[in-house]
Short mmCIF file of C-alpha atoms and ligand atoms in Angstrom, two decimals:
data_model
loop_
_atom_site.label_atom_id
_atom_site.label_comp_id
_atom_site.label_asym_id
_atom_site.label_seq_id
_atom_site.Cartn_x
_atom_site.Cartn_y
_atom_site.Cartn_z
CA MET A 13 59.16 170.46 55.74
CA ASP A 14 57.45 168.29 53.11
CA ALA A 15 59.34 165.02 53.31
CA THR A 16 59.72 162.83 50.24
CA ILE A 17 58.46 159.32 50.88
CA ILE A 18 60.93 156.92 49.30
CA ASP A 19 58.84 154.33 47.47
CA GLY A 20 60.52 150.95 48.04
CA SER A 21 57.88 149.09 46.05
CA ALA A 22 58.64 151.12 42.90
CA VAL A 23 62.41 150.67 43.39
CA SER A 24 61.88 146.94 43.91
CA THR A 25 59.88 146.63 40.69
CA ARG A 26 62.78 148.15 38.75
CA LEU A 27 65.32 145.93 40.54
CA ARG A 28 63.17 142.92 39.74
CA SER A 29 63.26 143.73 36.00
CA ARG A 30 67.03 143.89 36.22
CA LEU A 31 67.06 140.56 38.10
CA GLU A 32 65.01 138.94 35.34
CA ARG A 33 67.47 140.14 32.71
CA GLU A 34 70.44 138.97 34.79
CA LEU A 35 68.80 135.59 35.35
CA ALA A 36 68.34 135.17 31.60
CA THR A 37 72.02 136.04 31.02
CA VAL A 38 73.20 133.61 33.68
CA ARG A 39 70.98 130.84 32.28
CA ARG A 40 72.34 131.39 28.78
CA SER A 41 75.85 130.88 30.15
CA GLY A 42 74.78 127.58 31.78
CA GLY A 43 74.07 128.81 35.35
CA ALA A 44 71.14 127.35 37.30
CA PRO A 45 70.33 129.47 40.38
CA GLY A 46 68.60 127.96 43.40
CA LEU A 47 67.83 129.53 46.77
CA ALA A 48 67.36 127.40 49.90
CA SER A 49 65.95 128.66 53.18
CA PHE A 50 66.76 127.04 56.52
CA VAL A 51 64.03 127.55 59.12
CA VAL A 52 63.93 125.98 62.59
CA GLY A 53 60.67 125.83 64.54
CA ASP A 54 57.41 127.56 63.78
CA ASP A 55 58.19 131.28 64.08
CA TYR A 56 55.37 133.07 62.28
CA ALA A 57 57.52 135.85 60.75
CA ALA A 58 60.20 133.42 59.51
CA HIS A 59 57.60 131.25 57.79
CA ALA A 60 55.84 134.28 56.30
CA TYR A 61 59.19 135.51 54.94
CA GLU A 62 59.95 132.09 53.49
CA ARG A 63 56.57 131.97 51.73
CA ARG A 64 57.13 135.45 50.29
CA LEU A 65 60.56 134.47 48.98
CA ARG A 66 59.20 131.28 47.43
CA LYS A 67 56.53 133.27 45.62
CA LEU A 68 59.07 135.77 44.30
CA ALA A 69 61.57 133.06 43.28
CA ASP A 70 58.82 131.08 41.52
CA SER A 71 57.61 134.16 39.69
CA VAL A 72 61.06 134.98 38.25
CA GLY A 73 61.92 131.32 37.59
CA CYS A 74 64.55 130.77 40.29
CA ARG A 75 64.48 127.37 41.98
CA PHE A 76 63.51 127.57 45.67
CA GLN A 77 63.58 124.95 48.41
CA ALA A 78 62.71 125.23 52.09
CA GLU A 79 64.36 123.16 54.80
CA GLN A 80 61.98 123.19 57.75
CA LEU A 81 63.41 121.66 60.89
CA PRO A 82 61.72 120.95 64.24
CA ALA A 83 62.41 123.33 67.15
CA ASP A 84 64.03 120.52 69.18
CA ILE A 85 66.50 119.48 66.45
CA GLU A 86 69.91 118.29 67.68
CA PRO A 87 72.80 120.62 66.75
CA ALA A 88 74.53 117.80 64.81
CA ASP A 89 71.42 117.28 62.66
CA ALA A 90 71.11 121.01 61.96
CA LEU A 91 74.77 121.15 60.89
CA ALA A 92 74.24 118.05 58.73
CA THR A 93 71.35 119.82 56.96
CA ILE A 94 73.65 122.76 56.16
CA GLY A 95 76.21 120.23 54.89
CA LYS A 96 73.58 118.66 52.64
CA LEU A 97 72.67 122.07 51.17
CA ASN A 98 76.37 122.90 50.71
CA ALA A 99 76.82 119.69 48.70
CA ASP A 100 73.67 120.09 46.57
CA PRO A 101 74.62 121.58 43.18
CA ARG A 102 71.03 122.77 42.66
CA VAL A 103 71.44 125.15 45.65
CA THR A 104 73.46 128.30 44.91
CA GLY A 105 72.35 130.36 47.90
CA ILE A 106 71.52 129.41 51.50
CA LEU A 107 69.55 131.67 53.84
CA VAL A 108 69.57 130.81 57.57
CA LEU A 109 66.48 132.41 59.05
CA ARG A 110 66.27 133.50 62.67
CA PRO A 111 65.15 133.07 65.38
CA LEU A 112 67.12 129.92 66.16
CA PRO A 113 66.37 127.79 69.25
CA PRO A 114 68.83 128.05 72.17
CA GLN A 115 70.56 124.72 71.51
CA LEU A 116 71.79 125.97 68.09
CA SER A 117 74.74 128.34 67.85
CA GLU A 118 74.17 131.02 65.21
CA VAL A 119 77.93 131.55 64.90
CA GLN A 120 78.60 127.83 64.40
CA LEU A 121 75.86 127.46 61.79
CA TYR A 122 77.14 130.48 59.88
CA ALA A 123 80.70 129.12 59.92
CA THR A 124 79.46 125.83 58.44
CA LEU A 125 77.96 127.49 55.33
CA ASP A 126 79.81 127.09 52.05
CA PRO A 127 81.16 130.66 51.64
CA LEU A 128 80.26 130.55 47.92
CA LYS A 129 76.60 129.97 48.85
CA ASP A 130 76.47 132.35 51.84
CA VAL A 131 74.14 134.92 50.30
CA GLU A 132 73.78 136.96 53.51
CA ALA A 133 77.57 137.20 54.04
CA VAL A 134 77.43 135.83 57.58
CA HIS A 135 80.27 133.30 57.18
CA PRO A 136 83.40 134.80 58.81
CA VAL A 137 85.23 134.90 55.46
CA ASN A 138 82.41 136.76 53.71
CA ALA A 139 81.81 139.08 56.67
CA GLY A 140 85.56 139.83 56.60
CA LEU A 141 85.54 140.51 52.86
CA LEU A 142 82.60 142.84 53.32
CA ALA A 143 84.20 144.61 56.30
CA ARG A 144 87.38 145.30 54.34
CA GLY A 145 85.42 146.71 51.40
CA THR A 146 85.78 143.83 48.90
CA PRO A 147 82.49 141.95 49.28
CA ARG A 148 81.69 138.62 47.68
CA PHE A 149 78.00 139.03 48.56
CA VAL A 150 76.39 142.25 49.78
CA PRO A 151 73.75 141.09 52.30
CA SER A 152 70.22 141.83 51.23
CA THR A 153 68.91 144.17 53.93
CA PRO A 154 71.82 146.63 54.22
CA ALA A 155 72.21 146.43 50.42
CA SER A 156 68.59 147.53 50.10
CA CYS A 157 69.15 150.51 52.40
CA PHE A 158 72.00 151.76 50.19
CA TRP A 159 70.23 150.84 46.95
CA LEU A 160 67.28 152.99 48.08
CA LEU A 161 69.64 155.81 49.06
CA ASP A 162 71.42 155.63 45.68
CA ASP A 163 68.10 155.73 43.89
CA TYR A 164 66.97 158.73 45.93
CA PHE A 165 70.27 160.58 45.33
CA ARG A 166 69.94 160.04 41.57
CA ARG A 167 66.41 161.41 41.66
CA VAL A 168 67.54 164.61 43.40
CA GLU A 169 70.58 164.82 41.08
CA ARG A 170 73.18 164.01 43.71
CA ASP A 171 75.95 161.62 42.75
CA PRO A 172 75.42 158.38 44.71
CA LEU A 173 79.15 157.62 44.52
CA THR A 174 80.12 160.81 46.32
CA GLY A 175 76.85 161.70 48.06
CA LEU A 176 77.88 160.24 51.42
CA ARG A 177 81.48 161.45 51.50
CA GLY A 178 82.00 163.36 54.72
CA ALA A 179 78.33 162.96 55.66
CA THR A 180 77.35 161.61 59.07
CA VAL A 181 75.61 158.25 58.80
CA VAL A 182 74.10 156.98 62.04
CA VAL A 183 73.13 153.31 62.23
CA VAL A 184 70.89 152.15 65.07
CA GLY A 185 71.31 148.38 65.56
CA ARG A 186 74.37 146.18 65.44
CA SER A 187 73.24 142.72 64.27
CA HIS A 188 75.42 140.52 62.05
CA ASN A 189 72.97 140.65 59.17
CA VAL A 190 71.83 144.29 59.23
CA GLY A 191 73.49 146.84 61.54
CA ARG A 192 77.16 145.85 61.22
CA PRO A 193 77.16 145.40 57.45
CA ALA A 194 75.30 148.73 57.10
CA VAL A 195 78.19 150.35 59.02
CA TRP A 196 80.75 148.73 56.67
CA LEU A 197 78.88 149.87 53.56
CA ALA A 198 78.70 153.42 54.92
CA LEU A 199 82.44 153.40 55.70
CA ASP A 200 83.12 152.32 52.09
CA ARG A 201 81.33 155.43 50.87
CA GLY A 202 83.50 157.79 52.86
CA ALA A 203 80.92 158.57 55.52
CA VAL A 204 81.58 159.45 59.15
CA VAL A 205 79.79 156.58 60.89
CA ILE A 206 78.21 156.31 64.32
CA ASP A 207 76.67 153.02 65.37
CA CYS A 208 74.36 152.73 68.38
CA ASP A 209 72.90 149.65 70.00
CA GLU A 210 70.64 149.08 72.98
CA HIS A 211 73.36 150.28 75.38
CA ALA A 212 73.27 153.77 73.84
CA SER A 213 69.54 153.81 74.57
CA ALA A 214 70.03 152.46 78.08
CA ALA A 215 72.57 155.23 78.69
CA GLY A 216 69.93 157.75 77.60
CA ARG A 217 72.16 158.89 74.72
CA LEU A 218 70.40 157.59 71.59
CA GLY A 219 68.89 160.96 70.60
CA GLU A 220 72.23 162.72 71.12
CA PHE A 221 73.64 160.55 68.31
CA THR A 222 70.63 160.25 65.99
CA ARG A 223 70.28 164.06 65.92
CA GLN A 224 73.73 164.22 64.27
CA ALA A 225 72.66 162.09 61.30
CA ASP A 226 72.59 163.32 57.72
CA VAL A 227 71.49 159.77 56.93
CA LEU A 228 69.88 157.63 59.60
CA ILE A 229 69.46 153.86 59.24
CA VAL A 230 67.37 152.32 62.00
CA ALA A 231 67.37 148.53 62.49
CA ALA A 232 66.56 147.85 66.13
CA GLY A 233 63.21 146.07 66.03
CA VAL A 234 61.61 148.54 68.46
CA PRO A 235 58.38 150.17 67.21
CA GLY A 236 58.59 153.95 67.00
CA LEU A 237 62.02 154.03 68.70
CA VAL A 238 63.16 157.19 66.89
CA THR A 239 60.81 160.15 67.16
CA GLY A 240 60.82 163.55 65.46
CA ASP A 241 62.65 165.25 68.36
CA MET A 242 65.51 162.75 67.92
CA VAL A 243 66.38 163.77 64.33
CA GLY A 244 67.76 166.92 62.78
CA ASP A 245 66.05 168.95 60.07
CA GLY A 246 66.71 167.53 56.61
CA VAL A 247 67.67 164.01 57.68
CA ILE A 248 67.27 161.16 55.19
CA ALA A 249 65.89 158.28 57.24
CA ILE A 250 65.83 154.60 56.25
CA ASP A 251 63.60 152.43 58.41
CA VAL A 252 64.52 148.73 58.46
CA GLY A 253 62.32 147.73 61.40
CA ILE A 254 59.31 145.51 60.87
CA ASN A 255 57.18 145.28 64.00
CA ALA A 256 53.68 143.88 64.39
CA VAL A 257 51.60 146.02 66.77
CA PRO A 258 47.92 145.81 67.72
CA ASP A 259 45.66 147.64 65.27
CA LEU A 260 43.04 149.32 67.41
CA ALA A 261 40.89 150.12 64.36
CA THR A 262 40.53 146.50 63.19
CA GLY A 263 41.35 144.52 66.34
CA GLY A 264 44.07 142.75 64.34
CA VAL A 265 47.73 143.67 63.92
CA ARG A 266 49.53 146.10 61.64
CA LEU A 267 53.18 146.51 60.69
CA VAL A 268 55.14 149.56 61.80
CA GLY A 269 58.80 150.48 61.61
CA ASP A 270 61.36 151.70 64.12
CA LEU A 271 60.72 155.31 63.15
CA ASP A 272 57.77 157.21 64.52
CA PHE A 273 56.85 157.97 60.92
CA ASP A 274 54.59 161.00 61.34
CA SER A 275 56.85 162.97 63.69
CA VAL A 276 60.06 162.12 61.78
CA ALA A 277 58.34 163.11 58.52
CA THR A 278 57.84 166.65 59.85
CA ARG A 279 61.63 167.14 59.95
CA ALA A 280 63.03 164.78 57.31
CA GLU A 281 64.08 165.56 53.75
CA ALA A 282 63.11 162.00 52.84
CA LEU A 283 62.20 158.75 54.59
CA THR A 284 61.11 155.19 53.88
CA PRO A 285 57.70 153.91 54.98
CA VAL A 286 56.89 150.56 56.62
CA PRO A 287 55.55 148.58 54.88
CA GLY A 288 56.64 149.48 51.34
CA GLY A 289 60.18 150.70 52.02
CA VAL A 290 63.22 148.50 52.63
CA GLY A 291 61.34 145.17 52.70
CA PRO A 292 60.35 144.75 49.03
CA VAL A 293 63.88 145.63 47.85
CA THR A 294 65.43 143.17 50.33
CA ASP A 295 63.44 140.26 48.90
CA VAL A 296 64.57 140.91 45.33
CA TRP A 297 68.16 141.45 46.41
CA LEU A 298 68.22 138.10 48.20
CA VAL A 299 67.06 136.22 45.10
CA ARG A 300 69.63 138.20 43.10
CA ASN A 301 72.34 137.00 45.49
CA ALA A 302 71.32 133.37 44.76
CA VAL A 303 71.75 134.21 41.06
CA LEU A 304 75.18 135.64 41.88
CA GLY A 305 75.87 132.37 43.73
CA ALA A 306 75.21 130.50 40.48
CA VAL A 307 77.69 132.80 38.77
CA LEU A 308 80.30 132.09 41.46
CA GLN A 309 79.98 128.38 40.67
CA GLN A 310 81.26 129.22 37.17
CA THR A 311 84.61 130.70 36.22
CA ASP A 312 83.23 133.18 33.71
CA LEU A 313 81.60 135.91 35.84
CA ALA A 314 78.50 137.32 34.11
CA ILE A 315 77.43 139.71 36.90
CA GLY A 316 79.15 141.24 39.95
CA PRO A 317 78.14 141.86 43.58
CA TRP A 318 77.00 145.46 43.05
CA PRO A 319 75.12 146.24 39.82
CA GLY A 320 75.72 149.49 37.92
CA PRO A 321 73.05 152.23 37.86
P1 LIG B 407 68.42 141.94 65.96
O1 LIG B 407 67.47 141.72 67.09
O2 LIG B 407 69.34 140.86 65.57
O3 LIG B 407 69.33 143.21 66.30
C1 LIG B 407 68.77 144.38 66.82
C2 LIG B 407 69.87 145.38 67.14
O4 LIG B 407 69.24 146.55 67.62
C3 LIG B 407 70.83 144.93 68.24
O5 LIG B 407 72.14 145.35 67.92
C4 LIG B 407 70.33 145.66 69.49
O6 LIG B 407 71.37 145.96 70.42
C5 LIG B 407 69.78 146.93 68.87
N1 LIG B 407 68.72 147.51 69.70
C6 LIG B 407 67.68 146.87 70.29
N2 LIG B 407 66.96 147.74 71.03
C7 LIG B 407 67.55 148.95 70.88
C8 LIG B 407 67.28 150.23 71.40
N3 LIG B 407 66.26 150.44 72.24
N4 LIG B 407 68.10 151.24 71.06
C9 LIG B 407 69.15 151.04 70.23
N5 LIG B 407 69.46 149.84 69.72
C10 LIG B 407 68.66 148.81 70.04
O7 LIG B 407 67.52 142.42 64.76
P2 LIG B 407 67.84 142.54 63.17
O8 LIG B 407 67.81 141.21 62.55
O9 LIG B 407 69.02 143.41 62.96
O10 LIG B 407 66.51 143.29 62.70
C11 LIG B 407 66.18 144.58 63.18
C12 LIG B 407 64.79 144.95 62.71
O11 LIG B 407 64.79 144.95 61.30
C13 LIG B 407 63.68 143.98 63.10
O12 LIG B 407 62.50 144.72 63.28
C14 LIG B 407 63.54 143.08 61.89
O13 LIG B 407 62.25 142.51 61.79
C15 LIG B 407 63.78 144.06 60.79
N6 LIG B 407 64.29 143.50 59.54
C16 LIG B 407 63.75 143.99 58.41
C17 LIG B 407 64.20 143.57 57.18
C18 LIG B 407 63.65 144.19 55.95
O14 LIG B 407 63.85 143.69 54.85
N7 LIG B 407 62.95 145.32 56.06
C19 LIG B 407 65.20 142.60 57.11
C20 LIG B 407 65.78 142.12 58.30
C21 LIG B 407 65.31 142.59 59.52
#
């Protein structure tokens, strides 16, 4: 089978044009979007992500600020920093980046966020709204998975609104920011949903479930976890994983996903590459959510959580 490679960079370029138009509309109605990142310690990937977001925000004219805190920060000081961002009218979206050091509770930090600035929908109220199908914010990574799927469906002349009804969507991974919200978004579209985490793998059952997928979303953070023998013919596979592995050719590192791309491509109808798949769309979506945050500060809503086609 000749699999279609879903080009996330091209989709992201189109989403970025839409973001620029939306930003102009929001500005005209008096909104002033600003994204703030919250990073603790010196994790390389978190800092690289923050730099990438700053570059994107700068290039579209969205204010960006980074709160960089030392790895040994006291929990009270970390919570106070969130409080400061909540109170700052220039900040309309707050992104808490992981990993967090052991003295900080992810759940407590999330619960401290102003729900109107919680662009990744990790505050219990926003997670609840998302889970019941009435999201305030659609978190950037799972949103990107479904935005890419919608785009692909349109290209093959399938209706994105109905394309997943009765289909089996298998999600591998169950984190608060990716796996769980991906499950909720799939449920909203009328899919039959199976979610697997590391225990399914430990039980030796992962392939049993992934082989059932019409659409497979993999977000485990394990390089090459899903191989060609673990998928059915004609699967549409979305690879969220970003893993740095040694590059034997250069002696450096290279990024790979959670799919074993070459073997899955022999069976798939379509799949996303890493890099160049989910990642570029996620970045734009996150900045868009900060723009939506600016809208939520106003009463007159100029844009909504899920844009039209
Ligand atoms: P996480 O570590 O918070 O969660 C991983 C989940 O995968 C957990 O539920 C865990 O139980 C499950 N898991 C781990 N090993 C497994 C296995 N062997 N079999 C089945 N399930 C397993 O990670 P996360 O934040 O959800 O991110 C997942 C991956 O996605 C990482 O590689 C991360 O870098 C990447 N990511 C990419 C983007 C993007 O824009 N492309 C955004 C966020 C995260």
